[in-house]
mmCIF file of C-alpha atoms in Angstrom:
data_model
loop_
_atom_site.group_PDB
_atom_site.id
_atom_site.type_symbol
_atom_site.label_atom_id
_atom_site.label_comp_id
_atom_site.label_asym_id
_atom_site.label_seq_id
_atom_site.Cartn_x
_atom_site.Cartn_y
_atom_site.Cartn_z
ATOM 1 C CA UNK A 251 39.214 121.081 47.386
ATOM 2 C CA UNK A 252 42.516 122.660 46.472
ATOM 3 C CA UNK A 253 45.090 119.869 45.994
ATOM 4 C CA UNK A 254 47.438 121.332 48.557
ATOM 5 C CA UNK A 255 44.768 122.033 51.132
ATOM 6 C CA UNK A 256 44.658 119.647 54.062
ATOM 7 C CA UNK A 257 42.642 119.994 57.214
ATOM 8 C CA UNK A 258 44.861 119.284 60.209
ATOM 9 C CA UNK A 259 44.659 120.665 63.702
ATOM 10 C CA UNK A 260 46.844 123.289 65.266
ATOM 11 C CA UNK A 261 50.578 122.677 65.580
ATOM 12 C CA UNK A 262 51.574 122.564 69.216
ATOM 13 C CA UNK A 263 54.904 122.284 70.984
ATOM 14 C CA UNK A 264 58.451 121.919 69.761
ATOM 15 C CA UNK A 265 57.710 118.559 68.124
ATOM 16 C CA UNK A 266 54.956 120.085 66.023
ATOM 17 C CA UNK A 267 52.409 117.482 67.090
ATOM 18 C CA UNK A 268 48.989 117.921 65.576
ATOM 19 C CA UNK A 269 45.898 117.920 67.743
ATOM 20 C CA UNK A 270 42.195 117.703 67.011
ATOM 21 C CA UNK A 271 39.797 120.398 68.126
ATOM 22 C CA UNK A 272 37.786 119.433 71.198
ATOM 23 C CA UNK A 273 34.515 120.383 69.539
ATOM 24 C CA UNK A 274 35.155 118.345 66.372
ATOM 25 C CA UNK A 275 32.062 116.206 67.009
ATOM 26 C CA UNK A 276 29.856 119.284 66.962
ATOM 27 C CA UNK A 277 31.196 120.205 63.508
ATOM 28 C CA UNK A 278 30.931 116.739 61.955
ATOM 29 C CA UNK A 279 27.872 115.006 60.539
ATOM 30 C CA UNK A 280 29.788 111.724 60.516
ATOM 31 C CA UNK A 281 30.745 111.966 64.181
ATOM 32 C CA UNK A 282 27.201 112.998 65.082
ATOM 33 C CA UNK A 283 25.880 109.902 63.290
ATOM 34 C CA UNK A 284 28.443 107.676 65.026
ATOM 35 C CA UNK A 285 27.502 109.154 68.399
ATOM 36 C CA UNK A 286 23.807 108.632 67.670
ATOM 37 C CA UNK A 287 23.954 104.976 66.609
ATOM 38 C CA UNK A 288 26.937 103.946 68.749
ATOM 39 C CA UNK A 289 28.847 102.425 65.830
ATOM 40 C CA UNK A 290 31.869 103.428 63.753
ATOM 41 C CA UNK A 291 31.862 101.512 60.455
ATOM 42 C CA UNK A 292 35.182 100.808 58.759
ATOM 43 C CA UNK A 293 35.387 99.627 55.146
ATOM 44 C CA UNK A 294 38.062 97.058 54.316
ATOM 45 C CA UNK A 295 39.397 95.336 51.204
ATOM 46 C CA UNK A 296 39.682 91.561 51.022
ATOM 47 C CA UNK A 297 42.913 91.338 48.988
ATOM 48 C CA UNK A 298 44.751 94.685 49.028
ATOM 49 C CA UNK A 299 47.937 93.302 50.608
ATOM 50 C CA UNK A 300 49.505 94.708 52.791
ATOM 51 C CA UNK A 301 47.093 97.601 53.340
ATOM 52 C CA UNK A 302 43.797 95.836 53.911
ATOM 53 C CA UNK A 303 43.163 92.133 53.445
ATOM 54 C CA UNK A 304 41.947 88.983 55.174
ATOM 55 C CA UNK A 305 44.401 86.945 57.228
ATOM 56 C CA UNK A 306 44.320 83.200 57.806
ATOM 57 C CA UNK A 307 41.423 83.653 60.253
ATOM 58 C CA UNK A 308 39.440 85.738 57.739
ATOM 59 C CA UNK A 309 39.965 88.883 59.826
ATOM 60 C CA UNK A 310 40.850 92.240 58.188
ATOM 61 C CA UNK A 311 44.493 93.198 58.763
ATOM 62 C CA UNK A 312 47.077 95.537 57.234
ATOM 63 C CA UNK A 313 48.606 98.986 57.482
ATOM 64 C CA UNK A 314 45.380 100.827 56.630
ATOM 65 C CA UNK A 315 43.452 98.718 59.147
ATOM 66 C CA UNK A 316 45.959 99.624 61.880
ATOM 67 C CA UNK A 317 45.678 103.319 60.996
ATOM 68 C CA UNK A 318 41.887 103.157 61.046
ATOM 69 C CA UNK A 319 41.962 101.454 64.441
ATOM 70 C CA UNK A 320 44.060 104.352 65.739
ATOM 71 C CA UNK A 321 41.338 106.687 64.451
ATOM 72 C CA UNK A 322 38.694 104.502 66.105
ATOM 73 C CA UNK A 323 40.464 104.738 69.454
ATOM 74 C CA UNK A 324 40.473 108.518 69.178
ATOM 75 C CA UNK A 325 36.800 108.631 68.180
ATOM 76 C CA UNK A 326 35.965 106.635 71.325
ATOM 77 C CA UNK A 327 37.856 109.196 73.414
ATOM 78 C CA UNK A 328 36.444 112.173 71.512
ATOM 79 C CA UNK A 329 32.869 110.996 71.988
ATOM 80 C CA UNK A 330 33.556 109.680 75.505
ATOM 81 C CA UNK A 331 32.198 106.327 74.364
ATOM 82 C CA UNK A 332 34.567 103.504 75.408
ATOM 83 C CA UNK A 333 31.735 101.108 74.533
ATOM 84 C CA UNK A 334 31.589 102.352 70.928
ATOM 85 C CA UNK A 335 31.108 99.429 68.520
ATOM 86 C CA UNK A 336 33.545 99.069 65.601
ATOM 87 C CA UNK A 337 31.895 97.392 62.607
ATOM 88 C CA UNK A 338 33.691 96.152 59.486
ATOM 89 C CA UNK A 339 32.177 96.127 55.988
ATOM 90 C CA UNK A 340 33.920 94.589 52.970
ATOM 91 C CA UNK A 341 34.238 96.986 50.022
ATOM 92 C CA UNK A 342 35.694 96.675 46.537
ATOM 93 C CA UNK A 343 36.956 99.003 43.831
ATOM 94 C CA UNK A 344 33.453 99.480 42.398
ATOM 95 C CA UNK A 345 31.364 100.137 45.509
ATOM 96 C CA UNK A 346 33.828 101.816 47.905
ATOM 97 C CA UNK A 347 32.917 105.382 46.865
ATOM 98 C CA UNK A 348 29.109 104.860 46.839
ATOM 99 C CA UNK A 349 29.259 103.239 50.290
ATOM 100 C CA UNK A 350 31.099 106.283 51.655
ATOM 101 C CA UNK A 351 28.663 108.634 49.931
ATOM 102 C CA UNK A 352 25.536 106.959 51.290
ATOM 103 C CA UNK A 353 26.932 106.689 54.818
ATOM 104 C CA UNK A 354 27.122 102.885 54.963
ATOM 105 C CA UNK A 355 30.866 103.202 55.622
ATOM 106 C CA UNK A 356 32.332 106.011 57.758
ATOM 107 C CA UNK A 357 36.002 105.489 56.888
ATOM 108 C CA UNK A 358 37.482 103.359 54.100
ATOM 109 C CA UNK A 359 40.636 101.550 55.199
ATOM 110 C CA UNK A 360 42.036 100.328 51.911
ATOM 111 C CA UNK A 361 44.403 101.295 49.128
ATOM 112 C CA UNK A 362 42.468 104.049 47.383
ATOM 113 C CA UNK A 363 44.290 106.659 45.307
ATOM 114 C CA UNK A 364 43.517 110.309 45.997
ATOM 115 C CA UNK A 365 42.636 112.121 42.753
ATOM 116 C CA UNK A 366 41.102 115.479 41.852
ATOM 117 C CA UNK A 367 38.188 113.697 40.167
ATOM 118 C CA UNK A 368 37.459 111.554 43.214
ATOM 119 C CA UNK A 369 37.627 114.615 45.452
ATOM 120 C CA UNK A 370 34.410 115.743 43.742
ATOM 121 C CA UNK A 371 32.696 112.758 45.377
ATOM 122 C CA UNK A 372 34.608 112.003 48.598
ATOM 123 C CA UNK A 373 37.434 113.331 50.763
ATOM 124 C CA UNK A 374 40.842 111.840 51.601
ATOM 125 C CA UNK A 375 43.086 111.919 54.610
ATOM 126 C CA UNK A 376 46.711 112.985 54.471
ATOM 127 C CA UNK A 377 48.773 110.600 52.331
ATOM 128 C CA UNK A 378 49.459 107.171 53.817
ATOM 129 C CA UNK A 379 51.423 105.681 50.888
ATOM 130 C CA UNK A 380 53.049 106.695 47.574
ATOM 131 C CA UNK A 381 52.816 104.168 44.749
ATOM 132 C CA UNK A 382 53.403 103.640 41.018
ATOM 133 C CA UNK A 383 51.631 101.302 38.569
ATOM 134 C CA UNK A 384 53.431 98.739 36.405
ATOM 135 C CA UNK A 385 52.743 95.817 34.066
ATOM 136 C CA UNK A 386 53.102 92.429 35.775
ATOM 137 C CA UNK A 387 53.630 89.349 33.565
ATOM 138 C CA UNK A 388 54.621 85.700 33.917
ATOM 139 C CA UNK A 389 58.379 85.260 33.807
ATOM 140 C CA UNK A 390 57.871 82.375 31.378
ATOM 141 C CA UNK A 391 55.794 84.452 28.936
ATOM 142 C CA UNK A 392 58.738 85.780 26.930
ATOM 143 C CA UNK A 393 57.342 89.302 27.259
ATOM 144 C CA UNK A 394 60.202 91.646 28.118
ATOM 145 C CA UNK A 395 58.838 95.108 27.275
ATOM 146 C CA UNK A 396 55.530 96.893 26.770
ATOM 147 C CA UNK A 397 55.736 96.623 22.976
ATOM 148 C CA UNK A 398 55.574 92.832 23.358
ATOM 149 C CA UNK A 399 51.994 93.223 24.623
ATOM 150 C CA UNK A 400 50.698 94.308 21.190
ATOM 151 C CA UNK A 401 47.336 92.790 20.337
ATOM 152 C CA UNK A 402 47.235 90.670 23.485
ATOM 153 C CA UNK A 403 44.676 90.428 26.339
ATOM 154 C CA UNK A 404 45.572 92.263 29.555
ATOM 155 C CA UNK A 405 43.736 92.528 32.848
ATOM 156 C CA UNK A 406 42.788 95.518 35.024
ATOM 157 C CA UNK A 407 40.752 95.601 38.231
ATOM 158 C CA UNK A 408 37.243 97.000 37.816
ATOM 159 C CA UNK A 409 36.946 100.483 39.314
ATOM 160 C CA UNK A 410 40.708 100.930 39.554
ATOM 161 C CA UNK A 411 42.180 104.282 38.560
ATOM 162 C CA UNK A 412 44.774 102.335 36.601
ATOM 163 C CA UNK A 413 42.250 101.331 33.933
ATOM 164 C CA UNK A 414 42.432 104.848 32.448
ATOM 165 C CA UNK A 415 46.235 104.912 32.777
ATOM 166 C CA UNK A 416 46.521 101.574 30.971
ATOM 167 C CA UNK A 417 44.198 102.848 28.237
ATOM 168 C CA UNK A 418 46.387 105.922 27.828
ATOM 169 C CA UNK A 419 49.495 103.751 27.456
ATOM 170 C CA UNK A 420 47.568 101.631 24.970
ATOM 171 C CA UNK A 421 46.774 104.703 22.858
ATOM 172 C CA UNK A 422 50.225 106.259 23.103
ATOM 173 C CA UNK A 423 52.002 103.055 22.090
ATOM 174 C CA UNK A 424 49.267 101.870 19.691
ATOM 175 C CA UNK A 425 49.300 98.461 21.372
ATOM 176 C CA UNK A 426 45.789 97.321 20.420
ATOM 177 C CA UNK A 427 45.256 95.698 23.814
ATOM 178 C CA UNK A 428 42.157 93.678 24.696
ATOM 179 C CA UNK A 429 41.103 94.604 28.243
ATOM 180 C CA UNK A 430 39.663 92.142 30.757
ATOM 181 C CA UNK A 431 38.131 93.565 33.949
ATOM 182 C CA UNK A 432 37.965 91.700 37.269
ATOM 183 C CA UNK A 433 36.269 92.371 40.600
ATOM 184 C CA UNK A 434 39.456 92.621 42.692
ATOM 185 C CA UNK A 435 43.242 92.282 42.696
ATOM 186 C CA UNK A 436 43.183 88.590 43.631
ATOM 187 C CA UNK A 437 41.068 87.766 40.574
ATOM 188 C CA UNK A 438 43.341 89.897 38.377
ATOM 189 C CA UNK A 439 46.368 87.871 39.476
ATOM 190 C CA UNK A 440 44.395 84.667 38.840
ATOM 191 C CA UNK A 441 43.623 85.746 35.260
ATOM 192 C CA UNK A 442 47.353 86.211 34.739
ATOM 193 C CA UNK A 443 48.291 82.890 36.328
ATOM 194 C CA UNK A 444 45.843 80.803 34.263
ATOM 195 C CA UNK A 445 46.739 82.529 30.995
ATOM 196 C CA UNK A 446 43.515 84.442 30.361
ATOM 197 C CA UNK A 447 45.662 87.591 30.268
ATOM 198 C CA UNK A 448 49.357 88.091 29.503
ATOM 199 C CA UNK A 449 49.821 91.119 31.783
ATOM 200 C CA UNK A 450 48.164 92.909 34.698
ATOM 201 C CA UNK A 451 48.403 96.690 35.188
ATOM 202 C CA UNK A 452 48.150 97.756 38.819
ATOM 203 C CA UNK A 453 49.953 99.643 41.578
ATOM 204 C CA UNK A 454 53.323 98.036 42.193
ATOM 205 C CA UNK A 455 52.739 97.558 45.900
ATOM 206 C CA UNK A 456 49.424 95.758 45.406
ATOM 207 C CA UNK A 457 51.094 93.436 42.918
ATOM 208 C CA UNK A 458 54.028 92.866 45.274
ATOM 209 C CA UNK A 459 51.738 91.941 48.151
ATOM 210 C CA UNK A 460 49.836 89.287 46.230
ATOM 211 C CA UNK A 461 52.946 87.919 44.523
ATOM 212 C CA UNK A 462 54.780 87.598 47.854
ATOM 213 C CA UNK A 463 51.935 85.480 49.212
ATOM 214 C CA UNK A 464 51.588 83.379 46.056
ATOM 215 C CA UNK A 465 52.942 79.804 46.117
ATOM 216 C CA UNK A 466 55.273 80.665 43.218
ATOM 217 C CA UNK A 467 56.411 84.310 43.583
ATOM 218 C CA UNK A 468 59.360 83.823 41.227
ATOM 219 C CA UNK A 469 56.925 82.971 38.422
ATOM 220 C CA UNK A 470 56.150 86.687 37.953
ATOM 221 C CA UNK A 471 58.090 89.586 36.449
ATOM 222 C CA UNK A 472 57.566 93.349 36.112
ATOM 223 C CA UNK A 473 58.074 95.078 32.772
ATOM 224 C CA UNK A 474 60.638 97.856 33.284
ATOM 225 C CA UNK A 475 59.666 100.309 30.554
ATOM 226 C CA UNK A 476 56.021 101.259 30.997
ATOM 227 C CA UNK A 477 54.418 102.621 34.139
ATOM 228 C CA UNK A 478 52.212 105.357 35.522
ATOM 229 C CA UNK A 479 53.085 108.450 37.519
ATOM 230 C CA UNK A 480 53.408 108.454 41.303
ATOM 231 C CA UNK A 481 50.057 108.265 43.064
ATOM 232 C CA UNK A 482 49.072 108.995 46.637
ATOM 233 C CA UNK A 483 46.919 106.761 48.840
ATOM 234 C CA UNK A 484 44.755 108.015 51.676
ATOM 235 C CA UNK A 485 41.939 106.881 53.938
ATOM 236 C CA UNK A 486 38.637 107.813 52.301
ATOM 237 C CA UNK A 487 35.785 109.602 54.076
ATOM 238 C CA UNK A 488 32.720 111.705 53.380
ATOM 239 C CA UNK A 489 33.141 114.904 51.404
ATOM 240 C CA UNK A 490 32.421 118.271 53.040
ATOM 241 C CA UNK A 491 32.826 116.950 56.583
ATOM 242 C CA UNK A 492 35.653 119.172 57.794
ATOM 243 C CA UNK A 493 35.310 118.089 61.416
ATOM 244 C CA UNK A 494 35.770 114.383 60.694
ATOM 245 C CA UNK A 495 38.620 115.001 58.241
ATOM 246 C CA UNK A 496 40.289 117.200 60.849
ATOM 247 C CA UNK A 497 40.041 114.383 63.375
ATOM 248 C CA UNK A 498 41.357 111.708 60.977
ATOM 249 C CA UNK A 499 44.233 113.894 59.760
ATOM 250 C CA UNK A 500 45.107 114.828 63.314
ATOM 251 C CA UNK A 501 45.349 111.200 64.395
ATOM 252 C CA UNK A 502 47.486 110.254 61.381
ATOM 253 C CA UNK A 503 49.776 113.249 61.894
ATOM 254 C CA UNK A 504 50.369 112.252 65.515
ATOM 255 C CA UNK A 505 51.064 108.651 64.496
ATOM 256 C CA UNK A 506 53.612 109.947 61.992
ATOM 257 C CA UNK A 507 55.247 112.429 64.356
ATOM 258 C CA UNK A 508 55.613 109.851 67.138
ATOM 259 C CA UNK A 509 57.471 107.308 65.014
ATOM 260 C CA UNK A 510 54.594 104.823 65.237
ATOM 261 C CA UNK A 511 53.916 105.052 61.499
ATOM 262 C CA UNK A 512 57.462 103.914 60.716
ATOM 263 C CA UNK A 513 57.031 100.986 63.096
ATOM 264 C CA UNK A 514 53.777 99.995 61.405
ATOM 265 C CA UNK A 515 55.342 100.369 57.969
ATOM 266 C CA UNK A 516 58.184 98.064 58.979
ATOM 267 C CA UNK A 517 55.656 95.541 60.288
ATOM 268 C CA UNK A 518 53.747 95.337 56.998
ATOM 269 C CA UNK A 519 56.372 96.067 54.337
ATOM 270 C CA UNK A 520 59.637 94.654 55.726
ATOM 271 C CA UNK A 521 58.817 91.916 58.230
ATOM 272 C CA UNK A 522 57.032 88.632 57.367
ATOM 273 C CA UNK A 523 53.266 89.088 57.120
ATOM 274 C CA UNK A 524 50.310 86.709 57.331
ATOM 275 C CA UNK A 525 49.009 84.397 56.132
ATOM 276 C CA UNK A 526 52.077 82.811 54.478
ATOM 277 C CA UNK A 527 54.799 84.578 56.478
ATOM 278 C CA UNK A 528 56.293 86.146 53.359
ATOM 279 C CA UNK A 529 58.078 89.506 53.397
ATOM 280 C CA UNK A 530 57.683 92.248 50.784
ATOM 281 C CA UNK A 531 61.176 93.544 51.638
ATOM 282 C CA UNK A 532 60.116 97.033 50.570
ATOM 283 C CA UNK A 533 61.851 99.826 52.552
ATOM 284 C CA UNK A 534 60.050 103.146 52.856
ATOM 285 C CA UNK A 535 60.579 105.335 49.790
ATOM 286 C CA UNK A 536 61.951 108.876 49.928
ATOM 287 C CA UNK A 537 58.595 110.155 48.664
ATOM 288 C CA UNK A 538 56.724 108.534 51.544
ATOM 289 C CA UNK A 539 59.313 109.672 54.093
ATOM 290 C CA UNK A 540 58.642 113.231 52.937
ATOM 291 C CA UNK A 541 54.903 112.791 53.533
ATOM 292 C CA UNK A 542 55.530 111.307 56.962
ATOM 293 C CA UNK A 543 57.734 114.283 57.875
ATOM 294 C CA UNK A 544 55.231 116.757 56.423
ATOM 295 C CA UNK A 545 51.704 115.258 56.371
ATOM 296 C CA UNK A 546 49.693 116.454 53.380
ATOM 297 C CA UNK A 547 46.935 115.369 51.028
ATOM 298 C CA UNK A 548 48.547 117.171 48.058
ATOM 299 C CA UNK A 549 48.288 115.440 44.677
ATOM 300 C CA UNK A 550 51.816 116.299 43.599
ATOM 301 C CA UNK A 551 55.236 115.759 45.261
#
């Protein structure tokens, strides 16, 4: 897939709203499967705050969950199946791609970065968030810059794109880091809190979400001088299913054009969120505003 190619429906009307073709189901293996078994299966993350995580009642919530539910509503209408069952399957950084590939999950509602390498295995919707990775440390550690990490243990989440970015920084700065891998973001933060690692390299927003809900958010600090490039999140779906991608992109484009996306963003990034009622206080970036105004799955600004 060309990085600037995105499959959205026709632009209609003065507002440029994007619609989905009426015969999308006929062109989509995923929609045909959903119609056949009567179930749309959404993949969710357990600790990717505020995109996809479990609330105090152990129910999946977050921005990506809300966007996927909007897609689910449209699938029900598209298939004329108001009784369509919506199933939720927990995924993690290691199994999320295989579960999309083997059809266990129809749409992943998480915090997955769209990359050219991953596009060889799966497809992505138009961008739903723009992020950047940083080193997170304990404020009491005395570590003030990346060079202070030399020879020390650091943690990365297994299956995360940021493992390779952290390794590149390690090589470029000759830091001699010892890498610890964990199953998810929550465990990565735990390794940092208990002193098994002195720093955690991950997308800034994922760090911010967990730190905001920690009992001691002021105990953490971000190193200012070493980070990755901007990355682009999207909902993940099966590769080579143009009809389903067209439907998903069309729904997201309408949500963005209507102003609903901004309302949802404010709900999850500015207002207090469950379970602890903490706020990330993170206004929408200029880069994300551009993607909301012009939906795209491009891999560059």
